[in-house]
PDB file of C-alpha atoms and ligand atoms in Angstrom:
ATOM      1  CA  MET Y   1      16.242 -25.936 -99.533  1.00 60.00           C
ATOM      2  CA  GLY Y   2      13.054 -24.113 -98.374  1.00 81.00           C
ATOM      3  CA  ASP Y   3      11.551 -20.955 -99.755  1.00 94.00           C
ATOM      4  CA  LEU Y   4      10.903 -18.076 -97.365  1.00 95.00           C
ATOM      5  CA  SER Y   5       8.729 -15.912 -99.620  1.00 95.00           C
ATOM      6  CA  SER Y   6       5.384 -14.551 -98.488  1.00 95.00           C
ATOM      7  CA  ALA Y   7       3.081 -11.773 -99.650  1.00 95.00           C
ATOM      8  CA  ARG Y   8       4.937  -9.136 -97.609  1.00 93.00           C
ATOM      9  CA  SER Y   9       8.422 -10.519 -98.307  1.00 94.00           C
ATOM     10  CA  THR Y  10       8.040 -10.564-102.099  1.00 94.00           C
ATOM     11  CA  LEU Y  11       9.917  -7.785-103.874  1.00 94.00           C
ATOM     12  CA  ARG Y  12       7.855  -5.341-105.807  1.00 92.00           C
ATOM     13  CA  ARG Y  13      10.711  -3.188-107.128  1.00 89.00           C
ATOM     14  CA  LYS Y  14      13.548  -4.878-109.122  1.00 90.00           C
ATOM     15  CA  LYS Y  15      11.933  -8.264-108.670  1.00 91.00           C
ATOM     16  CA  GLU Y  16      14.780  -9.952-110.566  1.00 93.00           C
ATOM     17  CA  ARG Y  17      17.094  -9.137-107.649  1.00 94.00           C
ATOM     18  CA  GLY Y  18      14.999 -11.126-105.180  1.00 96.00           C
ATOM     19  CA  GLN Y  19      15.922 -14.562-103.899  1.00 96.00           C
ATOM     20  CA  TYR Y  20      14.000 -16.543-101.324  1.00 97.00           C
ATOM     21  CA  THR Y  21      15.883 -19.792-100.759  1.00 97.00           C
ATOM     22  CA  LYS Y  22      17.311 -20.608 -97.371  1.00 97.00           C
ATOM     23  CA  GLU Y  23      20.597 -21.384 -99.148  1.00 97.00           C
ATOM     24  CA  VAL Y  24      21.039 -17.788-100.343  1.00 98.00           C
ATOM     25  CA  ILE Y  25      19.534 -16.172 -97.236  1.00 98.00           C
ATOM     26  CA  TYR Y  26      21.721 -18.228 -94.859  1.00 98.00           C
ATOM     27  CA  SER Y  27      24.873 -17.463 -96.849  1.00 98.00           C
ATOM     28  CA  ILE Y  28      24.272 -13.741 -96.224  1.00 98.00           C
ATOM     29  CA  LEU Y  29      23.307 -14.234 -92.579  1.00 98.00           C
ATOM     30  CA  ASP Y  30      26.453 -16.262 -91.964  1.00 98.00           C
ATOM     31  CA  GLU Y  31      28.794 -13.679 -93.504  1.00 97.00           C
ATOM     32  CA  ALA Y  32      27.473 -10.458 -91.979  1.00 98.00           C
ATOM     33  CA  LEU Y  33      28.224  -9.188 -88.472  1.00 97.00           C
ATOM     34  CA  ILE Y  34      25.327  -7.064 -87.375  1.00 98.00           C
ATOM     35  CA  CYS Y  35      21.611  -6.801 -88.026  1.00 98.00           C
ATOM     36  CA  HIS Y  36      19.117  -4.003 -87.469  1.00 98.00           C
ATOM     37  CA  VAL Y  37      16.022  -4.986 -85.587  1.00 98.00           C
ATOM     38  CA  GLY Y  38      12.858  -2.985 -86.198  1.00 98.00           C
ATOM     39  CA  TYR Y  39       9.800  -3.056 -83.990  1.00 97.00           C
ATOM     40  CA  LEU Y  40       6.893  -0.894 -83.023  1.00 95.00           C
ATOM     41  CA  ASN Y  41       6.921   0.468 -79.483  1.00 91.00           C
ATOM     42  CA  ALA Y  42       4.359   2.688 -77.769  1.00 90.00           C
ATOM     43  CA  ASP Y  43       5.976   5.842 -79.264  1.00 93.00           C
ATOM     44  CA  GLY Y  44       6.295   4.522 -82.812  1.00 96.00           C
ATOM     45  CA  PRO Y  45       8.797   2.522 -84.869  1.00 96.00           C
ATOM     46  CA  VAL Y  46      12.304   1.900 -83.557  1.00 97.00           C
ATOM     47  CA  VAL Y  47      15.229   0.220 -85.375  1.00 98.00           C
ATOM     48  CA  LEU Y  48      18.295  -0.789 -83.352  1.00 97.00           C
ATOM     49  CA  PRO Y  49      21.613  -2.416 -84.346  1.00 98.00           C
ATOM     50  CA  MET Y  50      22.515  -5.687 -82.705  1.00 98.00           C
ATOM     51  CA  VAL Y  51      24.790  -8.639 -83.135  1.00 98.00           C
ATOM     52  CA  TYR Y  52      23.109 -11.952 -83.884  1.00 98.00           C
ATOM     53  CA  ALA Y  53      23.825 -15.566 -84.638  1.00 98.00           C
ATOM     54  CA  ARG Y  54      22.106 -18.245 -86.707  1.00 98.00           C
ATOM     55  CA  MET Y  55      21.785 -21.806 -85.522  1.00 98.00           C
ATOM     56  CA  GLU Y  56      19.994 -23.963 -88.083  1.00 97.00           C
ATOM     57  CA  ASP Y  57      16.605 -22.354 -88.757  1.00 98.00           C
ATOM     58  CA  LYS Y  58      16.693 -19.829 -85.916  1.00 98.00           C
ATOM     59  CA  LEU Y  59      18.194 -16.387 -85.482  1.00 98.00           C
ATOM     60  CA  TYR Y  60      19.298 -15.466 -81.968  1.00 98.00           C
ATOM     61  CA  LEU Y  61      19.407 -11.992 -80.414  1.00 98.00           C
ATOM     62  CA  HIS Y  62      20.625 -11.257 -76.972  1.00 98.00           C
ATOM     63  CA  GLY Y  63      20.957  -8.479 -74.449  1.00 97.00           C
ATOM     64  CA  ALA Y  64      20.635  -7.646 -70.776  1.00 97.00           C
ATOM     65  CA  VAL Y  65      17.426  -8.808 -69.119  1.00 96.00           C
ATOM     66  CA  GLY Y  66      16.546  -5.094 -68.760  1.00 95.00           C
ATOM     67  CA  ASN Y  67      16.854  -4.493 -72.528  1.00 95.00           C
ATOM     68  CA  HIS Y  68      13.827  -2.497 -73.545  1.00 94.00           C
ATOM     69  CA  MET Y  69      13.517  -3.730 -77.093  1.00 95.00           C
ATOM     70  CA  LEU Y  70      14.078  -7.381 -76.331  1.00 95.00           C
ATOM     71  CA  ARG Y  71      11.605  -7.251 -73.447  1.00 94.00           C
ATOM     72  CA  SER Y  72       9.059  -5.476 -75.650  1.00 93.00           C
ATOM     73  CA  VAL Y  73       9.168  -8.028 -78.414  1.00 94.00           C
ATOM     74  CA  ALA Y  74       9.585 -11.084 -76.202  1.00 93.00           C
ATOM     75  CA  ASP Y  75       5.808 -11.237 -75.740  1.00 77.00           C
ATOM     76  CA  GLY Y  76       5.146 -12.119 -79.361  1.00 83.00           C
ATOM     77  CA  LEU Y  77       5.493  -8.731 -81.053  1.00 92.00           C
ATOM     78  CA  ASP Y  78       6.402  -8.706 -84.734  1.00 95.00           C
ATOM     79  CA  VAL Y  79       9.978  -7.761 -85.615  1.00 97.00           C
ATOM     80  CA  CYS Y  80      11.663  -7.000 -88.887  1.00 98.00           C
ATOM     81  CA  VAL Y  81      15.381  -7.857 -88.961  1.00 98.00           C
ATOM     82  CA  THR Y  82      17.608  -6.492 -91.736  1.00 98.00           C
ATOM     83  CA  ILE Y  83      21.125  -7.595 -92.549  1.00 98.00           C
ATOM     84  CA  THR Y  84      23.274  -5.818 -95.167  1.00 98.00           C
ATOM     85  CA  LEU Y  85      26.594  -6.593 -96.886  1.00 98.00           C
ATOM     86  CA  ILE Y  86      28.110  -3.894 -99.108  1.00 98.00           C
ATOM     87  CA  ASP Y  87      30.114  -5.310-102.026  1.00 98.00           C
ATOM     88  CA  GLY Y  88      30.797  -2.211-104.105  1.00 98.00           C
ATOM     89  CA  LEU Y  89      30.173   1.424-104.783  1.00 98.00           C
ATOM     90  CA  VAL Y  90      28.685   1.814-108.222  1.00 98.00           C
ATOM     91  CA  LEU Y  91      29.825   5.011-109.958  1.00 98.00           C
ATOM     92  CA  ALA Y  92      27.631   5.834-112.929  1.00 98.00           C
ATOM     93  CA  ARG Y  93      28.149   8.654-115.398  1.00 98.00           C
ATOM     94  CA  SER Y  94      25.044  10.354-114.140  1.00 98.00           C
ATOM     95  CA  ALA Y  95      24.498  11.220-110.489  1.00 98.00           C
ATOM     96  CA  PHE Y  96      21.058   9.715-110.900  1.00 98.00           C
ATOM     97  CA  HIS Y  97      22.301   6.165-111.559  1.00 98.00           C
ATOM     98  CA  HIS Y  98      24.907   5.932-108.778  1.00 98.00           C
ATOM     99  CA  SER Y  99      24.257   2.864-106.743  1.00 98.00           C
ATOM    100  CA  VAL Y 100      25.666   0.197-104.424  1.00 98.00           C
ATOM    101  CA  ASN Y 101      26.333  -3.502-105.004  1.00 98.00           C
ATOM    102  CA  TYR Y 102      24.873  -5.296-102.010  1.00 98.00           C
ATOM    103  CA  ARG Y 103      23.486  -8.471-100.603  1.00 98.00           C
ATOM    104  CA  SER Y 104      20.758  -7.877 -98.041  1.00 98.00           C
ATOM    105  CA  VAL Y 105      18.207  -9.890 -96.154  1.00 98.00           C
ATOM    106  CA  VAL Y 106      14.934  -8.855 -94.590  1.00 98.00           C
ATOM    107  CA  LEU Y 107      13.281 -11.295 -92.133  1.00 98.00           C
ATOM    108  CA  PHE Y 108       9.875 -11.088 -90.487  1.00 98.00           C
ATOM    109  CA  GLY Y 109       8.603 -12.976 -87.464  1.00 97.00           C
ATOM    110  CA  GLN Y 110       7.835 -13.199 -83.807  1.00 97.00           C
ATOM    111  CA  PRO Y 111      10.692 -14.067 -81.530  1.00 97.00           C
ATOM    112  CA  ASP Y 112      10.235 -16.043 -78.348  1.00 95.00           C
ATOM    113  CA  VAL Y 113      12.319 -16.252 -75.207  1.00 97.00           C
ATOM    114  CA  VAL Y 114      14.949 -18.973 -74.848  1.00 97.00           C
ATOM    115  CA  ALA Y 115      14.523 -20.313 -71.302  1.00 96.00           C
ATOM    116  CA  ASP Y 116      16.615 -23.462 -71.589  1.00 97.00           C
ATOM    117  CA  LEU Y 117      20.108 -22.761 -70.249  1.00 97.00           C
ATOM    118  CA  GLY Y 118      21.687 -25.273 -72.608  1.00 97.00           C
ATOM    119  CA  GLU Y 119      20.275 -23.560 -75.681  1.00 98.00           C
ATOM    120  CA  LYS Y 120      21.171 -20.170 -74.227  1.00 98.00           C
ATOM    121  CA  ARG Y 121      24.746 -21.327 -73.777  1.00 98.00           C
ATOM    122  CA  ASP Y 122      24.936 -22.758 -77.320  1.00 98.00           C
ATOM    123  CA  ALA Y 123      23.492 -19.502 -78.714  1.00 98.00           C
ATOM    124  CA  SER Y 124      25.957 -17.423 -76.671  1.00 98.00           C
ATOM    125  CA  VAL Y 125      28.842 -19.419 -78.155  1.00 98.00           C
ATOM    126  CA  ALA Y 126      27.338 -18.994 -81.654  1.00 98.00           C
ATOM    127  CA  LEU Y 127      27.127 -15.225 -81.154  1.00 98.00           C
ATOM    128  CA  VAL Y 128      30.861 -15.181 -80.369  1.00 98.00           C
ATOM    129  CA  GLU Y 129      31.575 -17.475 -83.359  1.00 97.00           C
ATOM    130  CA  GLN Y 130      29.633 -15.211 -85.660  1.00 97.00           C
ATOM    131  CA  LEU Y 131      31.976 -12.313 -84.739  1.00 97.00           C
ATOM    132  CA  CYS Y 132      35.169 -14.374 -84.916  1.00 97.00           C
ATOM    133  CA  PRO Y 133      35.239 -17.935 -86.264  1.00 96.00           C
ATOM    134  CA  GLY Y 134      37.267 -20.129 -83.927  1.00 97.00           C
ATOM    135  CA  ARG Y 135      36.610 -17.919 -80.899  1.00 97.00           C
ATOM    136  CA  GLY Y 136      33.447 -19.681 -79.847  1.00 95.00           C
ATOM    137  CA  THR Y 137      35.286 -22.735 -78.612  1.00 93.00           C
ATOM    138  CA  ASP Y 138      38.185 -20.713 -77.139  1.00 97.00           C
ATOM    139  CA  ALA Y 139      36.400 -18.137 -75.006  1.00 97.00           C
ATOM    140  CA  ARG Y 140      35.279 -19.230 -71.511  1.00 97.00           C
ATOM    141  CA  VAL Y 141      31.732 -20.475 -71.812  1.00 95.00           C
ATOM    142  CA  PRO Y 142      29.094 -18.440 -69.889  1.00 97.00           C
ATOM    143  CA  SER Y 143      28.274 -19.661 -66.383  1.00 97.00           C
ATOM    144  CA  ASP Y 144      24.683 -20.288 -65.327  1.00 97.00           C
ATOM    145  CA  THR Y 145      24.789 -17.028 -63.369  1.00 97.00           C
ATOM    146  CA  GLU Y 146      25.853 -15.097 -66.476  1.00 97.00           C
ATOM    147  CA  LEU Y 147      23.231 -16.843 -68.628  1.00 97.00           C
ATOM    148  CA  LYS Y 148      20.507 -15.766 -66.168  1.00 96.00           C
ATOM    149  CA  LYS Y 149      21.550 -12.132 -66.725  1.00 97.00           C
ATOM    150  CA  ILE Y 150      20.988 -12.489 -70.483  1.00 97.00           C
ATOM    151  CA  LEU Y 151      17.694 -12.185 -72.286  1.00 97.00           C
ATOM    152  CA  MET Y 152      18.009 -14.454 -75.313  1.00 98.00           C
ATOM    153  CA  LEU Y 153      15.430 -14.341 -78.104  1.00 98.00           C
ATOM    154  CA  ARG Y 154      14.944 -16.904 -80.874  1.00 97.00           C
ATOM    155  CA  LEU Y 155      13.402 -15.844 -84.167  1.00 97.00           C
ATOM    156  CA  PRO Y 156      12.262 -18.678 -86.448  1.00 97.00           C
ATOM    157  CA  ILE Y 157      13.673 -18.006 -89.929  1.00 98.00           C
ATOM    158  CA  GLU Y 158      10.493 -18.762 -91.836  1.00 97.00           C
ATOM    159  CA  GLU Y 159       9.601 -15.594 -93.748  1.00 98.00           C
ATOM    160  CA  GLY Y 160      11.901 -13.258 -95.620  1.00 98.00           C
ATOM    161  CA  SER Y 161      13.836 -12.370 -98.725  1.00 97.00           C
ATOM    162  CA  ALA Y 162      17.273 -11.629-100.017  1.00 98.00           C
ATOM    163  CA  LYS Y 163      17.933  -8.821-102.488  1.00 97.00           C
ATOM    164  CA  ILE Y 164      21.168  -8.784-104.416  1.00 98.00           C
ATOM    165  CA  ARG Y 165      22.682  -6.165-106.745  1.00 98.00           C
ATOM    166  CA  THR Y 166      25.782  -6.992-108.749  1.00 98.00           C
ATOM    167  CA  GLY Y 167      27.615  -5.560-111.692  1.00 98.00           C
ATOM    168  CA  ASP Y 168      28.160  -2.352-113.556  1.00 98.00           C
ATOM    169  CA  PRO Y 169      26.366   0.951-113.365  1.00 98.00           C
ATOM    170  CA  ILE Y 170      23.282   1.121-115.564  1.00 97.00           C
ATOM    171  CA  ASP Y 171      23.628   4.413-117.369  1.00 97.00           C
ATOM    172  CA  ASP Y 172      21.120   5.790-119.813  1.00 97.00           C
ATOM    173  CA  ASP Y 173      22.143   5.200-123.437  1.00 96.00           C
ATOM    174  CA  ASP Y 174      22.720   8.940-124.037  1.00 95.00           C
ATOM    175  CA  ASP Y 175      25.105   9.170-121.052  1.00 97.00           C
ATOM    176  CA  ILE Y 176      27.410   6.288-122.126  1.00 96.00           C
ATOM    177  CA  ALA Y 177      28.985   8.621-124.740  1.00 96.00           C
ATOM    178  CA  LEU Y 178      30.008  11.125-122.019  1.00 97.00           C
ATOM    179  CA  ASP Y 179      33.724  11.544-121.123  1.00 98.00           C
ATOM    180  CA  ILE Y 180      33.108  10.537-117.554  1.00 98.00           C
ATOM    181  CA  TRP Y 181      34.655   7.492-115.837  1.00 98.00           C
ATOM    182  CA  ALA Y 182      32.171   4.839-114.755  1.00 98.00           C
ATOM    183  CA  GLY Y 183      32.628   1.569-112.889  1.00 98.00           C
ATOM    184  CA  VAL Y 184      32.617  -0.103-109.513  1.00 98.00           C
ATOM    185  CA  ILE Y 185      34.795   0.402-106.403  1.00 98.00           C
ATOM    186  CA  PRO Y 186      34.770  -3.059-104.793  1.00 98.00           C
ATOM    187  CA  THR Y 187      34.387  -2.952-101.030  1.00 98.00           C
ATOM    188  CA  THR Y 188      34.893  -5.522 -98.268  1.00 95.00           C
ATOM    189  CA  LEU Y 189      34.571  -5.552 -94.522  1.00 92.00           C
ATOM    190  CA  SER Y 190      38.251  -5.967 -93.585  1.00 92.00           C
ATOM    191  CA  ARG Y 191      39.827  -7.277 -90.397  1.00 94.00           C
ATOM    192  CA  LYS Y 192      43.218  -5.824 -89.519  1.00 94.00           C
ATOM    193  CA  THR Y 193      46.137  -7.037 -87.407  1.00 95.00           C
ATOM    194  CA  PRO Y 194      44.794  -7.799 -83.891  1.00 96.00           C
ATOM    195  CA  ILE Y 195      45.957  -5.543 -81.040  1.00 96.00           C
ATOM    196  CA  PRO Y 196      46.619  -7.460 -77.787  1.00 97.00           C
ATOM    197  CA  SER Y 197      44.750  -6.188 -74.777  1.00 98.00           C
ATOM    198  CA  ALA Y 198      46.858  -3.893 -72.541  1.00 98.00           C
ATOM    199  CA  ASP Y 199      46.361  -6.325 -69.632  1.00 98.00           C
ATOM    200  CA  LEU Y 200      47.199  -9.500 -71.631  1.00 98.00           C
ATOM    201  CA  ARG Y 201      50.046 -11.554 -70.147  1.00 98.00           C
ATOM    202  CA  SER Y 202      52.985 -11.437 -72.550  1.00 95.00           C
ATOM    203  CA  THR Y 203      53.324 -15.270 -72.418  1.00 97.00           C
ATOM    204  CA  ILE Y 204      49.947 -15.773 -74.095  1.00 97.00           C
ATOM    205  CA  PRO Y 205      50.371 -16.122 -77.845  1.00 95.00           C
ATOM    206  CA  SER Y 206      47.908 -15.029 -80.478  1.00 95.00           C
ATOM    207  CA  PRO Y 207      45.486 -17.966 -81.142  1.00 97.00           C
ATOM    208  CA  PRO Y 208      45.782 -19.894 -84.435  1.00 96.00           C
ATOM    209  CA  TYR Y 209      42.375 -18.722 -85.648  1.00 96.00           C
ATOM    210  CA  LEU Y 210      43.803 -15.187 -85.833  1.00 97.00           C
ATOM    211  CA  ASP Y 211      46.891 -16.237 -87.852  1.00 94.00           C
ATOM    212  CA  PHE Y 212      45.318 -15.131 -91.115  1.00 91.00           C
ATOM    213  CA  LEU Y 213      45.308 -11.571 -89.792  1.00 92.00           C
ATOM    214  CA  ILE Y 214      48.916 -11.384 -88.744  1.00 82.00           C
ATOM    215  CA  ASP Y 215      51.265  -9.458 -91.077  1.00 65.00           C
ATOM    216  CA  GLN Y 216      48.825  -9.544 -93.936  1.00 53.00           C
TER     217      GLN Y 216
HETATM  218  C1  FAD B   1      27.138  -2.827 -83.781  1.00 79.34           C
HETATM  219  C2  FAD B   1      26.229  -2.915 -82.553  1.00 79.34           C
HETATM  220  C3  FAD B   1      25.861  -4.131 -82.012  1.00 79.34           C
HETATM  221  C4  FAD B   1      25.091  -4.182 -80.903  1.00 79.34           C
HETATM  222  N1  FAD B   1      24.727  -5.425 -80.410  1.00 79.34           N
HETATM  223  C5  FAD B   1      23.899  -5.488 -79.333  1.00 79.34           C
HETATM  224  C6  FAD B   1      23.448  -6.780 -78.856  1.00 79.34           C
HETATM  225  O1  FAD B   1      23.756  -7.834 -79.393  1.00 79.34           O
HETATM  226  N2  FAD B   1      22.678  -6.811 -77.750  1.00 79.34           N
HETATM  227  C7  FAD B   1      22.261  -5.642 -77.131  1.00 79.34           C
HETATM  228  O2  FAD B   1      21.548  -5.740 -76.131  1.00 79.34           O
HETATM  229  N3  FAD B   1      22.632  -4.444 -77.605  1.00 79.34           N
HETATM  230  C8  FAD B   1      23.426  -4.325 -78.684  1.00 79.34           C
HETATM  231  N4  FAD B   1      23.803  -3.104 -79.174  1.00 79.34           N
HETATM  232  C9  FAD B   1      23.196  -1.915 -78.500  1.00 79.34           C
HETATM  233  C10 FAD B   1      21.744  -1.765 -79.005  1.00 79.34           C
HETATM  234  O3  FAD B   1      21.745  -1.091 -80.241  1.00 79.34           O
HETATM  235  C11 FAD B   1      20.852  -1.019 -77.990  1.00 79.34           C
HETATM  236  O4  FAD B   1      21.475   0.209 -77.663  1.00 79.34           O
HETATM  237  C12 FAD B   1      20.657  -1.818 -76.707  1.00 79.34           C
HETATM  238  O5  FAD B   1      20.215  -3.128 -77.054  1.00 79.34           O
HETATM  239  C13 FAD B   1      19.629  -1.179 -75.798  1.00 79.34           C
HETATM  240  O6  FAD B   1      18.353  -1.364 -76.321  1.00 79.34           O
HETATM  241  P1  FAD B   1      17.081  -0.775 -75.556  1.00 79.34           P
HETATM  242  O7  FAD B   1      15.847  -1.030 -76.352  1.00 79.34           O
HETATM  243  O8  FAD B   1      17.098  -1.229 -74.132  1.00 79.34           O
HETATM  244  O9  FAD B   1      17.482   0.740 -75.672  1.00 79.34           O
HETATM  245  P2  FAD B   1      16.912   2.047 -74.910  1.00 79.34           P
HETATM  246  O10 FAD B   1      18.040   2.651 -74.187  1.00 79.34           O
HETATM  247  O11 FAD B   1      15.615   1.739 -74.198  1.00 79.34           O
HETATM  248  O12 FAD B   1      16.546   2.917 -76.180  1.00 79.34           O
HETATM  249  C14 FAD B   1      15.975   4.212 -75.992  1.00 79.34           C
HETATM  250  C15 FAD B   1      16.384   5.062 -77.152  1.00 79.34           C
HETATM  251  O13 FAD B   1      17.806   5.262 -77.132  1.00 79.34           O
HETATM  252  C16 FAD B   1      18.301   5.375 -78.469  1.00 79.34           C
HETATM  253  N5  FAD B   1      19.256   4.291 -78.750  1.00 79.34           N
HETATM  254  C17 FAD B   1      19.176   3.029 -78.270  1.00 79.34           C
HETATM  255  N6  FAD B   1      20.197   2.277 -78.796  1.00 79.34           N
HETATM  256  C18 FAD B   1      20.857   3.076 -79.663  1.00 79.34           C
HETATM  257  C19 FAD B   1      21.979   2.880 -80.505  1.00 79.34           C
HETATM  258  N7  FAD B   1      22.616   1.678 -80.622  1.00 79.34           N
HETATM  259  N8  FAD B   1      22.418   3.952 -81.216  1.00 79.34           N
HETATM  260  C20 FAD B   1      21.811   5.154 -81.122  1.00 79.34           C
HETATM  261  N9  FAD B   1      20.745   5.369 -80.346  1.00 79.34           N
HETATM  262  C21 FAD B   1      20.281   4.366 -79.617  1.00 79.34           C
HETATM  263  C22 FAD B   1      17.072   5.274 -79.401  1.00 79.34           C
HETATM  264  O14 FAD B   1      16.600   6.594 -79.630  1.00 79.34           O
HETATM  265  C23 FAD B   1      16.080   4.532 -78.524  1.00 79.34           C
HETATM  266  O15 FAD B   1      14.725   4.781 -78.967  1.00 79.34           O
HETATM  267  C24 FAD B   1      24.583  -2.966 -80.311  1.00 79.34           C
HETATM  268  C25 FAD B   1      24.909  -1.774 -80.860  1.00 79.34           C
HETATM  269  C26 FAD B   1      25.705  -1.710 -81.982  1.00 79.34           C
HETATM  270  C27 FAD B   1      26.019  -0.368 -82.629  1.00 79.34           C
END
């Protein structure tokens, strides 16, 4: 698979934690739920959280046609998109060496506007699927009228990096002799038992793709 490294996407600190293959970067993109999109507006830098979806080598962002950020960057402005998964809290003996186990991705590029309604529809379904696998083909597909109310941007995934920290705390040799517990608290993003909407008809059962969340 391709390599997304560039001068600005190459790690300078902890280089050994860097990975640049699409395989690694896509695995993180496909697992996470939200990204943070950074851009430079007239007043300075702004970073906003958004949902996203990946389809092949493109990352899709969407919002209302009046969305300030999406409108600002739609004309070929650079964006920086960051995605983070937290895998553990790393408790070292010293306060100094506390850390986090993580898998993160930083992408750079210039998004463009998706005008084609078919691609917009596919990306809208992918955005739903990213949040809840199985839901994309269950939810009513957006109508043309709805799609025209959406500003959909497409960022080519061509330049970026993944950075991954795993494992134990890295204490100084002198600190390892201290009588202080050290280790990792594993963390996951958990989904809990779904709560039916208050206006859901009682005859409608929970869909099969939510079965794994029932009574777990
Ligand atoms: C988990 C998550 C997912 C989201 N997904 C989407 C998405 O897919 N599409 C979408 O359009 N929007 C999404 N939002 C909302 C998004 O963050 C923006 O608020 C929205 O896109 C409006 O952008 P704008 O540039 O028009 O904001 P403006 O209202 O023009 O922003 C003006 C100022 O308001 C403040 N502001 C804006 N957004 C936020 C925020 N989220 N939190 C705190 N302060 C803020 C900032 O100071 C910003 O400079 C999401 C938010 C969250 C938390």
